[in-house]
Amino acid sequence: NAGVTQTPKFRVLKTGQSMTLLCAQDMNHEYMYWYRQDPGMGLRLIHYSVGEGTTAKGEVPDGYNVSRLKKQNFLLGLESAAPSQTSVYFCASSYIRSNYGYTFGSGTRLTVV
Amino acid sequence: SQELEQSPQSLIVQEGKNLTINCTSSKTLYGLYWYKQKYGEGLIFLMMLQKGGEEKSHEKITAKLDEKKQQSSLHITASQPSHAGIYLCGADGEKGTYKYIFGTGTRLKVLA
């Protein structure tokens, strides 16, 4: 079992460029989440999905879009990257009830210059 | 909105020493989760607490949730270098929602 796989692991973007972060899970989890982690701010929820074809906004959704066309994949898109989006991005997934916690990917370190 | 405050923000202990990390919520906790993050990696789930007064242990790590369900503590006994990392508490933001919130983390360093 690979668990939660994020690609890419590192990326440097220029301001205004676009990119997509891919998250794939092989545990048949219903729920998937995108978080960003910044020093002193902890983990903040960007968007989440409670099932295939559904998405919802989290705490800091501006500047990001997401799609969940397949149950196992959750994509995070940046249409026009800004330096404020420099961060470490984590994807996570869980069963319907989070009694067993979330399974996290290893993160994507994004720098926008 | 609910907030989770962790203390201390950082901790340096000598190997073999015990330590405690606290997580305090501004509202009643419906589910409290502890995670460990190794530097540069993702989070690993440690344990979950739901009931007031509940206590769980995994190897040398014990977590407790107070009776009022607004504070949790994580206690490590006889710390080892392998315990080093960032410990984060997480909670169900509101009952019936899927929005998880996290504390800002406690950075632990264990000196050999």
PDB file of N, CA, C and O in Angstrom, chain B residues 1 7 10 30-31 58 79-80 85 92 104:
ATOM      1  N   SER B   1     -14.658  31.276  15.633  1.00  0.00           N
ATOM      2  CA  SER B   1     -14.228  29.954  15.196  1.00  0.00           C
ATOM      3  C   SER B   1     -13.319  29.334  16.259  1.00  0.00           C
ATOM      4  O   SER B   1     -12.721  30.030  17.060  1.00  0.00           O
ATOM      5  N   SER B   7       1.199  24.261  23.788  1.00  0.00           N
ATOM      6  CA  SER B   7       2.327  24.751  24.573  1.00  0.00           C
ATOM      7  C   SER B   7       3.141  23.565  25.085  1.00  0.00           C
ATOM      8  O   SER B   7       2.586  22.502  25.365  1.00  0.00           O
ATOM      9  N   SER B  10       8.250  25.042  21.652  1.00  0.00           N
ATOM     10  CA  SER B  10       9.402  24.187  21.401  1.00  0.00           C
ATOM     11  C   SER B  10       9.933  23.650  22.724  1.00  0.00           C
ATOM     12  O   SER B  10       9.713  24.248  23.777  1.00  0.00           O
ATOM     13  N   TYR B  30     -14.913  17.681  20.186  1.00  0.00           N
ATOM     14  CA  TYR B  30     -15.709  16.495  19.867  1.00  0.00           C
ATOM     15  C   TYR B  30     -14.837  15.326  19.462  1.00  0.00           C
ATOM     16  O   TYR B  30     -15.251  14.190  19.459  1.00  0.00           O
ATOM     17  N   GLY B  31     -13.640  15.634  19.091  1.00  0.00           N
ATOM     18  CA  GLY B  31     -12.669  14.604  18.752  1.00  0.00           C
ATOM     19  C   GLY B  31     -11.320  15.279  18.753  1.00  0.00           C
ATOM     20  O   GLY B  31     -11.159  16.332  18.145  1.00  0.00           O
ATOM     21  N   HIS B  58       0.372   4.581  23.620  1.00  0.00           N
ATOM     22  CA  HIS B  58       1.009   3.847  22.522  1.00  0.00           C
ATOM     23  C   HIS B  58       2.504   3.885  22.786  1.00  0.00           C
ATOM     24  O   HIS B  58       3.130   4.935  22.725  1.00  0.00           O
ATOM     25  N   SER B  79      12.130   9.813  27.219  1.00  0.00           N
ATOM     26  CA  SER B  79      12.258  10.231  25.815  1.00  0.00           C
ATOM     27  C   SER B  79      13.529   9.670  25.153  1.00  0.00           C
ATOM     28  O   SER B  79      14.559   9.459  25.805  1.00  0.00           O
ATOM     29  N   GLN B  80      13.395   9.456  23.851  1.00  0.00           N
ATOM     30  CA  GLN B  80      14.498   8.955  23.029  1.00  0.00           C
ATOM     31  C   GLN B  80      14.674   9.864  21.821  1.00  0.00           C
ATOM     32  O   GLN B  80      13.733  10.569  21.438  1.00  0.00           O
ATOM     33  N   GLY B  85      10.705  15.618  16.757  1.00  0.00           N
ATOM     34  CA  GLY B  85       9.839  15.987  15.643  1.00  0.00           C
ATOM     35  C   GLY B  85       8.886  17.075  16.083  1.00  0.00           C
ATOM     36  O   GLY B  85       9.091  17.723  17.115  1.00  0.00           O
ATOM     37  N   ASP B  92     -11.901  18.078  15.391  1.00  0.00           N
ATOM     38  CA  ASP B  92     -13.061  18.340  14.550  1.00  0.00           C
ATOM     39  C   ASP B  92     -13.502  19.767  14.835  1.00  0.00           C
ATOM     40  O   ASP B  92     -13.845  20.100  15.957  1.00  0.00           O
ATOM     41  N   THR B 104      -0.690  24.861  16.301  1.00  0.00           N
ATOM     42  CA  THR B 104       0.502  25.325  15.569  1.00  0.00           C
ATOM     43  C   THR B 104       1.701  24.416  15.783  1.00  0.00           C
ATOM     44  O   THR B 104       2.725  24.589  15.145  1.00  0.00           O
TER      45      THR B 104
END
